[in-house]
Coordinates of C-alpha atoms in Angstrom, one line a residue:
M1 CA -22.7 58.8 -62.6
T2 CA -21.4 55.3 -63.0
V3 CA -18.4 55.0 -64.8
R4 CA -18.5 52.5 -67.7
T5 CA -15.4 52.1 -70.0
R6 CA -14.8 49.6 -72.6
F7 CA -12.0 47.5 -74.9
A8 CA -13.1 47.3 -78.2
P9 CA -10.6 45.3 -80.0
S10 CA -11.3 44.1 -84.2
P11 CA -10.9 40.2 -84.4
T12 CA -8.7 40.6 -87.5
G13 CA -5.5 38.9 -85.3
Y14 CA -3.9 38.1 -82.0
L15 CA -4.6 40.5 -78.8
H16 CA -1.5 42.7 -79.4
V17 CA 0.5 44.0 -76.4
G18 CA -0.5 47.4 -77.2
G19 CA -4.3 46.6 -77.2
A20 CA -3.5 44.6 -74.0
R21 CA -2.4 47.5 -72.6
T22 CA -5.1 50.0 -73.5
A23 CA -7.4 47.1 -72.2
L24 CA -5.6 47.2 -68.7
F25 CA -5.9 51.0 -68.7
S26 CA -9.7 51.0 -69.4
Y27 CA -10.0 48.1 -66.8
L28 CA -8.1 49.8 -64.0
F29 CA -10.1 53.1 -64.4
A30 CA -13.5 51.5 -64.0
R31 CA -12.6 49.1 -61.0
K32 CA -10.8 52.4 -59.3
H33 CA -14.1 54.0 -59.9
G34 CA -16.4 51.4 -58.9
G35 CA -17.7 51.2 -62.5
Q36 CA -18.4 48.5 -65.0
F37 CA -15.9 47.3 -67.9
V38 CA -17.5 46.5 -71.1
L39 CA -16.0 43.9 -73.9
R40 CA -17.0 44.6 -77.4
I41 CA -16.0 42.9 -80.7
E42 CA -16.0 45.4 -83.7
D43 CA -15.9 42.5 -86.6
T44 CA -18.0 44.8 -89.3
D45 CA -14.9 43.8 -91.4
L46 CA -16.3 40.8 -92.8
E47 CA -13.2 39.7 -95.0
R48 CA -10.9 39.9 -92.1
S49 CA -12.7 39.2 -89.1
T50 CA -12.3 35.1 -87.5
A51 CA -13.6 33.2 -85.0
E52 CA -10.1 32.3 -84.3
S53 CA -9.2 35.7 -83.8
V54 CA -12.3 36.3 -81.3
N55 CA -10.8 33.2 -79.2
A56 CA -7.2 34.8 -79.4
I57 CA -8.4 37.7 -77.8
M58 CA -10.3 36.5 -75.0
E59 CA -8.2 34.0 -74.4
G60 CA -5.7 36.6 -73.7
M61 CA -8.1 38.8 -71.7
T62 CA -8.6 35.8 -69.5
W63 CA -5.0 34.8 -69.0
M64 CA -4.2 38.3 -67.9
G65 CA -7.1 38.1 -65.8
L66 CA -9.1 40.9 -67.1
D67 CA -12.6 40.0 -66.3
Y68 CA -15.4 41.7 -68.3
D69 CA -18.5 42.9 -66.6
E70 CA -20.7 42.6 -70.1
G71 CA -20.1 41.2 -73.6
P72 CA -18.8 40.4 -75.3
F73 CA -21.0 42.3 -77.6
Y74 CA -20.6 41.8 -81.1
Q75 CA -21.1 44.6 -83.8
T76 CA -22.4 42.2 -86.6
Q77 CA -25.1 41.7 -84.5
R78 CA -26.2 45.1 -84.2
F79 CA -26.9 46.2 -87.6
E80 CA -30.3 47.4 -87.3
H81 CA -29.0 50.0 -84.7
Y82 CA -27.0 51.3 -86.9
H83 CA -29.2 51.9 -89.9
A84 CA -31.9 53.3 -87.5
A85 CA -29.3 55.7 -86.4
I86 CA -28.4 56.4 -89.8
Q87 CA -31.8 56.9 -91.1
E88 CA -32.4 59.5 -88.0
L89 CA -29.6 61.7 -89.4
M90 CA -31.3 61.5 -92.6
D91 CA -34.5 62.5 -91.4
K92 CA -33.2 65.5 -89.3
G93 CA -31.3 66.2 -92.6
L94 CA -28.1 65.7 -91.1
A95 CA -26.9 62.6 -93.5
Y96 CA -27.0 62.7 -97.6
R97 CA -26.5 60.6 -100.3
C98 CA -23.5 61.0 -102.1
D99 CA -23.2 59.6 -105.9
C100 CA -19.9 61.0 -106.5
S101 CA -17.5 58.7 -108.9
K102 CA -14.6 57.3 -107.9
E103 CA -12.7 59.2 -110.8
R104 CA -14.6 62.6 -109.7
L105 CA -13.1 61.8 -105.9
E106 CA -9.7 61.2 -107.4
R107 CA -9.7 64.4 -109.8
L108 CA -10.9 66.7 -106.4
R109 CA -7.7 64.9 -104.5
D110 CA -5.2 65.5 -107.1
K111 CA -6.5 69.1 -107.6
Q112 CA -6.2 69.5 -103.8
M113 CA -2.8 68.1 -103.1
A114 CA -1.3 70.1 -106.5
A115 CA -2.6 73.0 -104.6
K116 CA -1.0 71.8 -101.4
V117 CA -4.6 72.1 -99.8
K118 CA -5.4 69.0 -97.1
P119 CA -7.6 66.8 -99.3
R120 CA -11.3 66.4 -98.2
Y121 CA -14.7 65.8 -99.7
D122 CA -15.9 69.3 -101.1
G123 CA -19.7 68.6 -100.2
H124 CA -20.6 68.5 -103.8
C125 CA -23.7 66.2 -103.1
R126 CA -25.0 68.2 -100.0
G127 CA -28.2 69.8 -101.0
R128 CA -28.5 67.3 -104.3
Q129 CA -31.3 65.0 -104.9
V130 CA -29.2 61.5 -105.3
D131 CA -31.8 58.8 -107.0
P132 CA -31.9 56.2 -103.5
D133 CA -31.7 53.4 -105.9
A134 CA -28.7 54.4 -107.9
P135 CA -25.4 53.3 -106.4
H136 CA -24.3 55.7 -103.5
V137 CA -23.0 56.0 -100.2
I138 CA -24.2 58.4 -97.3
R139 CA -22.6 61.2 -95.7
F140 CA -22.6 63.0 -92.3
S141 CA -23.0 66.6 -92.6
N142 CA -20.2 67.6 -90.7
P143 CA -20.9 71.6 -89.3
V144 CA -18.8 74.1 -91.1
D145 CA -17.8 76.4 -88.8
G146 CA -16.6 76.6 -85.3
A147 CA -14.4 74.2 -83.4
V148 CA -14.7 70.9 -81.4
I149 CA -12.6 71.0 -78.3
V150 CA -11.9 67.5 -77.0
D151 CA -10.9 67.7 -73.2
D152 CA -8.4 64.4 -73.3
M153 CA -7.4 63.2 -70.0
I154 CA -4.3 62.4 -70.9
R155 CA -3.3 65.1 -73.7
G156 CA -5.4 67.9 -72.4
R157 CA -7.3 70.2 -74.3
V158 CA -7.3 69.4 -78.1
A159 CA -9.2 71.8 -80.7
F160 CA -10.3 70.3 -84.0
A161 CA -11.7 73.3 -86.4
N162 CA -14.7 71.9 -88.2
S163 CA -13.5 73.7 -91.4
E164 CA -10.6 70.8 -91.4
L165 CA -13.1 68.0 -90.9
D166 CA -14.8 66.7 -94.2
D167 CA -18.1 65.0 -94.8
L168 CA -17.3 61.8 -93.8
I169 CA -18.9 58.2 -95.4
I170 CA -21.1 56.8 -92.5
R171 CA -22.9 54.1 -94.9
R172 CA -20.8 52.3 -97.8
S173 CA -22.3 51.6 -101.4
D174 CA -22.7 48.1 -100.4
G175 CA -25.1 49.2 -97.3
S176 CA -22.7 48.6 -94.5
P177 CA -21.9 50.9 -91.8
T178 CA -18.3 52.2 -91.1
Y179 CA -16.2 52.5 -88.4
N180 CA -17.0 55.9 -87.2
L181 CA -20.7 55.8 -87.0
T182 CA -20.8 52.1 -85.6
V183 CA -18.4 53.5 -82.6
V184 CA -20.6 56.2 -81.8
V185 CA -23.9 54.5 -81.7
D186 CA -22.4 51.4 -79.5
D187 CA -21.0 53.7 -77.2
A188 CA -24.1 55.8 -76.8
D189 CA -26.5 52.5 -76.6
M190 CA -23.8 50.9 -74.1
G191 CA -23.8 53.8 -71.6
I192 CA -20.0 54.6 -72.4
T193 CA -19.0 57.4 -69.9
H194 CA -15.3 57.4 -70.8
V195 CA -13.3 56.0 -73.8
V196 CA -9.5 54.8 -73.1
R197 CA -8.0 53.7 -76.5
G198 CA -5.0 54.6 -78.8
D199 CA -4.0 58.1 -79.8
D200 CA -4.4 56.7 -83.3
H201 CA -7.6 57.6 -82.7
L202 CA -7.3 61.3 -81.6
N203 CA -8.2 62.5 -85.4
N204 CA -11.5 60.5 -85.6
T205 CA -12.7 61.7 -81.9
P206 CA -13.9 65.1 -83.1
R207 CA -16.1 63.5 -85.9
Q208 CA -17.3 61.2 -83.4
I209 CA -18.1 63.9 -81.0
N210 CA -20.2 65.6 -83.9
I211 CA -22.5 62.6 -85.0
L212 CA -23.0 62.0 -81.3
K213 CA -24.2 65.3 -80.6
A214 CA -26.3 65.1 -84.1
L215 CA -28.0 62.2 -82.4
G216 CA -28.9 64.2 -79.1
K217 CA -26.2 62.2 -77.5
E218 CA -23.8 63.1 -74.5
P219 CA -20.2 62.5 -75.7
P220 CA -17.8 60.5 -73.3
R221 CA -14.7 61.6 -71.8
Y222 CA -11.8 60.8 -73.9
A223 CA -8.2 59.4 -73.1
H224 CA -5.8 58.6 -75.9
V225 CA -2.9 56.3 -74.7
P226 CA 0.3 57.0 -76.6
M227 CA 1.5 54.1 -78.9
I228 CA 4.3 51.7 -77.9
L229 CA 7.4 51.7 -79.9
G230 CA 10.0 49.1 -80.6
S231 CA 14.0 49.3 -79.7
D232 CA 14.6 51.2 -83.3
G233 CA 11.9 53.9 -82.6
S234 CA 9.0 52.4 -84.7
P235 CA 5.8 51.2 -84.1
L236 CA 5.9 48.1 -82.0
S237 CA 5.3 45.0 -84.6
K238 CA 6.4 41.3 -85.2
R239 CA 10.0 42.4 -86.5
H240 CA 10.9 43.5 -83.1
G241 CA 9.9 40.0 -81.8
A242 CA 6.8 38.8 -80.3
V243 CA 3.7 41.0 -80.0
S244 CA 0.9 38.7 -79.0
V245 CA -0.3 38.4 -75.7
V246 CA -0.7 34.5 -76.2
A247 CA 2.6 34.2 -77.7
Y248 CA 4.5 35.7 -74.4
R249 CA 2.1 33.2 -72.4
D250 CA 3.8 30.5 -74.5
M251 CA 7.3 31.9 -74.3
G252 CA 6.9 31.5 -70.4
Y253 CA 6.0 34.7 -69.2
L254 CA 3.6 35.0 -66.0
P255 CA 0.6 37.1 -66.5
E256 CA 0.9 39.4 -63.8
A257 CA 4.8 39.7 -64.9
L258 CA 3.3 41.2 -68.4
L259 CA 0.7 43.2 -66.4
N260 CA 2.9 44.8 -64.3
Y261 CA 5.3 45.6 -67.5
L262 CA 2.6 46.9 -69.5
V263 CA 1.1 49.6 -66.7
R264 CA 4.7 51.1 -66.2
L265 CA 4.6 51.5 -69.9
G266 CA 3.9 55.3 -69.6
W267 CA 2.5 55.2 -66.1
S268 CA 4.2 55.2 -62.7
H269 CA 4.0 56.0 -58.7
G270 CA 6.4 57.1 -57.5
D271 CA 9.9 55.1 -57.8
Q272 CA 7.6 51.6 -57.3
E273 CA 8.4 49.1 -59.5
M274 CA 6.3 46.2 -58.7
F275 CA 2.6 46.2 -58.3
S276 CA -0.4 43.6 -57.4
L277 CA -3.2 44.1 -59.6
E278 CA -5.1 45.1 -56.6
E279 CA -2.3 47.8 -56.0
M280 CA -2.9 48.9 -59.7
I281 CA -6.7 49.4 -59.3
A282 CA -5.6 51.4 -55.7
L283 CA -3.0 53.9 -57.6
F284 CA -3.7 53.9 -60.9
D285 CA -4.9 57.7 -62.1
I286 CA -5.1 58.0 -66.1
G287 CA -4.7 61.5 -65.7
D288 CA -0.8 60.5 -64.8
V289 CA -0.3 58.6 -67.9
N290 CA 2.7 60.1 -70.0
K291 CA 1.9 61.9 -73.5
A292 CA 5.0 60.7 -75.0
A293 CA 5.4 57.1 -76.7
S294 CA 7.0 54.5 -74.5
T295 CA 9.8 52.0 -75.9
F296 CA 9.1 48.1 -75.2
D297 CA 12.0 46.7 -73.5
T298 CA 12.2 43.0 -73.6
D299 CA 15.3 43.0 -71.1
K300 CA 12.8 45.0 -68.5
L301 CA 10.0 42.3 -69.3
D302 CA 12.6 39.2 -68.3
W303 CA 13.8 41.1 -65.3
L304 CA 10.5 41.3 -63.9
N305 CA 9.3 38.1 -64.8
Q306 CA 12.2 36.5 -63.1
H307 CA 11.4 38.3 -60.1
Y308 CA 7.8 37.0 -59.8
I309 CA 8.9 33.4 -60.9
Q310 CA 11.7 33.6 -57.9
H311 CA 9.3 35.6 -55.5
G312 CA 5.9 33.8 -56.4
D313 CA 3.7 31.4 -54.7
P314 CA 5.5 28.0 -56.0
A315 CA 2.2 26.5 -55.9
H316 CA 1.0 29.2 -58.3
I317 CA 3.9 28.9 -60.5
A318 CA 4.2 25.2 -60.5
R319 CA 0.3 25.5 -62.3
L320 CA 1.7 27.3 -64.7
L321 CA 4.8 25.8 -65.3
S322 CA 3.3 22.1 -65.8
P323 CA 2.0 22.9 -69.5
H324 CA 5.2 23.9 -70.4
M325 CA 6.8 20.5 -69.1
G326 CA 4.3 18.9 -71.2
Q327 CA 5.4 20.9 -74.6
I328 CA 9.1 19.2 -73.7
G329 CA 7.5 15.4 -73.5
I330 CA 7.3 15.5 -69.5
D331 CA 4.7 14.2 -67.1
P332 CA 5.2 16.3 -64.0
A333 CA 3.4 13.1 -62.2
T334 CA 6.2 10.9 -63.1
G335 CA 8.9 12.7 -60.7
P336 CA 9.3 15.2 -58.2
D337 CA 6.5 17.8 -56.7
L338 CA 6.7 20.3 -59.6
V339 CA 6.3 22.7 -56.4
D340 CA 9.5 21.4 -54.9
V341 CA 11.4 22.1 -58.4
V342 CA 10.0 25.5 -58.6
A343 CA 11.4 26.1 -54.9
A344 CA 14.7 24.5 -55.9
Q345 CA 15.2 25.9 -59.5
G346 CA 12.8 29.3 -59.5
A347 CA 15.9 31.7 -59.1
R348 CA 17.8 30.1 -62.2
A349 CA 15.1 30.9 -65.0
K350 CA 13.8 33.9 -66.6
T351 CA 11.0 32.3 -68.2
L352 CA 8.6 29.1 -67.3
K353 CA 10.0 27.9 -70.6
E354 CA 13.6 28.0 -69.7
L355 CA 12.9 26.8 -66.3
A356 CA 11.2 23.8 -67.7
E357 CA 14.0 22.9 -69.6
I358 CA 16.5 23.4 -66.9
S359 CA 14.4 21.1 -64.8
A360 CA 13.8 18.3 -67.1
F361 CA 16.8 16.8 -65.6
C362 CA 14.5 15.8 -62.6
Y363 CA 12.5 13.6 -64.6
R364 CA 14.4 12.1 -67.5
D365 CA 17.9 11.3 -68.1
F366 CA 19.8 13.6 -70.5
E367 CA 21.3 12.3 -73.4
A368 CA 24.7 13.4 -73.3
F369 CA 26.9 15.8 -71.0
D370 CA 27.8 19.0 -71.5
E371 CA 30.9 18.8 -73.1
A372 CA 32.9 21.6 -71.2
A373 CA 31.5 20.5 -68.1
A374 CA 32.6 17.0 -68.5
K375 CA 36.1 18.0 -69.9
K376 CA 36.8 19.7 -66.5
H377 CA 34.9 17.5 -64.2
L378 CA 34.7 14.1 -65.3
R379 CA 38.6 13.4 -65.5
P380 CA 40.1 10.3 -64.1
A381 CA 40.4 12.1 -60.5
A382 CA 36.8 11.8 -60.2
R383 CA 36.6 8.4 -60.5
E384 CA 37.3 7.4 -56.9
P385 CA 34.7 10.2 -55.6
L386 CA 32.2 9.1 -57.8
Q387 CA 32.6 5.2 -56.7
R388 CA 32.5 6.4 -53.1
M389 CA 29.5 8.4 -53.3
R390 CA 27.7 5.7 -55.5
A391 CA 28.6 3.1 -52.5
G392 CA 27.3 5.7 -49.7
L393 CA 24.1 6.6 -51.9
E394 CA 23.5 3.3 -52.5
M395 CA 23.0 2.2 -48.6
L396 CA 20.7 4.8 -47.7
A397 CA 17.1 3.8 -47.4
L398 CA 14.4 5.7 -49.8
E399 CA 12.9 6.8 -46.2
D400 CA 16.2 8.8 -45.7
W401 CA 16.7 10.0 -49.5
E402 CA 16.6 13.6 -47.9
P403 CA 18.7 16.8 -48.1
E404 CA 20.2 16.8 -44.4
T405 CA 21.3 13.0 -45.1
L406 CA 22.7 13.2 -48.5
H407 CA 24.7 16.1 -47.5
H408 CA 26.3 14.4 -44.7
V409 CA 27.1 11.4 -47.3
V410 CA 29.2 14.2 -49.5
E411 CA 30.9 15.5 -46.5
R412 CA 31.7 12.1 -45.2
V413 CA 33.5 10.9 -48.8
A414 CA 35.3 14.8 -48.9
A415 CA 36.7 14.0 -45.2
E416 CA 37.6 10.2 -46.3
L417 CA 39.8 11.3 -49.5
E418 CA 40.7 14.8 -47.6
L419 CA 39.1 16.7 -50.5
N420 CA 37.1 20.0 -50.3
M421 CA 33.4 19.7 -51.1
G422 CA 33.8 21.0 -54.6
K423 CA 35.9 18.2 -55.8
V424 CA 33.3 15.8 -54.8
A425 CA 30.2 17.8 -55.3
Q426 CA 31.1 19.1 -58.7
P427 CA 31.6 16.0 -60.7
L428 CA 28.7 14.5 -58.9
R429 CA 26.7 17.3 -60.3
V430 CA 27.9 16.7 -63.7
A431 CA 27.2 12.9 -63.4
V432 CA 23.7 13.4 -62.2
V433 CA 22.2 16.7 -64.0
G434 CA 25.0 16.4 -67.1
R435 CA 26.3 19.8 -66.7
A436 CA 27.9 22.1 -63.6
A437 CA 24.9 24.2 -62.8
S438 CA 22.1 22.9 -60.6
P439 CA 20.6 23.7 -56.9
G440 CA 22.6 22.5 -54.0
I441 CA 23.9 19.0 -54.4
D442 CA 21.9 17.8 -51.7
I443 CA 18.6 19.2 -53.3
T444 CA 19.5 18.0 -56.7
L445 CA 19.9 14.5 -55.5
Q446 CA 16.8 14.3 -53.6
L447 CA 14.8 15.9 -56.7
V448 CA 16.3 13.3 -59.3
G449 CA 15.6 10.5 -56.6
K450 CA 18.0 7.2 -55.7
E451 CA 17.3 4.9 -58.9
A452 CA 17.8 8.0 -61.2
T453 CA 20.9 9.2 -59.4
L454 CA 22.6 5.7 -59.3
R455 CA 22.2 5.1 -62.7
R456 CA 23.5 8.5 -63.7
I457 CA 26.7 8.0 -61.6
D458 CA 27.2 5.0 -63.4
K459 CA 26.7 6.6 -67.0
A460 CA 29.4 9.0 -65.6
L461 CA 32.0 6.2 -64.7
A462 CA 31.5 4.6 -67.8
F463 CA 32.2 7.9 -69.4
I464 CA 35.4 8.4 -67.7
A465 CA 36.4 4.7 -68.5
E466 CA 35.7 5.3 -72.0
R467 CA 37.8 8.8 -72.4
E468 CA 40.8 6.7 -70.6
A469 CA 40.5 4.0 -73.0
A470 CA 40.6 6.3 -76.0
A471 CA 43.5 8.4 -74.8
S472 CA 45.6 5.0 -73.9

């Protein structure tokens, strides 16, 4: 048997991180077993489904590297398959027309609620002859005896009594098929062998199995993944912060960091924290997924993202960083090589967005000095070290503007003034960067370049003079 899994989102919004984790687990299961991963777009909700949402889903999957083998298949293009399946059930006597009014159904529900009985349809129209030209729905004739046993790959064996399942609607009065019918037909037609999905679908599973059997189809194996919770214990939602995959991309997270974080939400392999996609495929076992819900921890994601920024291939990080530089109005081609910036700054940022912001000084002059840094380091005592540094740096040829040579200039000025290196390097750093934190002073000067360095030292000297004049 060739394993075939699917990811079947509804295009009514962004790709939620919960959906992304489900897609990842489904993808890993298929890849581990040499199978196929299918993308299906469940777009039968015509009022809420949008092309923008489809694009957002596919954009998120592409960014994460979850490549699918078949699809995307759109349910709105498969209505003839659903109507054929409904007709087959009707011909077999396993589905029937129902013309119960909304008022009757509400009275039935109120009566059941008052009697503390689980509300469900009472089969009133089973065996009745309903005029096909009158308004009606079509219901599936669910078995009334026995039980449906779901051997869930995560939750284990779960039993559902058929007496607890009502005759669900499979075609609405407007002629459109319902979710439980379309999913069954699609899974059967597409040869899906294993369904990995959120555990909010567990109660749909016995109904879908009964429909599959009524159509003479073999049900797939199911794995219901527990939900992701926010920090307050409620289902993860917008009120907890970003929940869209594309939003995390735009906030400066790396795809490998988000994938690594999502795979560890409910699954583990010993004490290992870091996994490449290849390792995930080799080690992932759906049976090892925890039955309990997982809590989304942004601090842990930040830690992982910083690790990948710091230890990833600088050229790869630079490619992902480039659009974030553009977002703050910087063309990376106008300054130092972005790979060199990543190598120098990677350990200082949790996200690519933060990395872009703290690296802006390499490409453009800052507007103002950090107030605390200037107060501490741009004092009258810093004037002479800055003047001597300017003179020494101005004498360097452009081809000598290298870290080793720049470091020697700082050392020489410090020795001449009988100061420790910090008394020279820190005022120089604030003068050139605008704040007290940056890479080593030699690397910083190299990234900023000769012309900008001299210009910014002049700005710092003017700042010191203005402060002195104001104080006198």
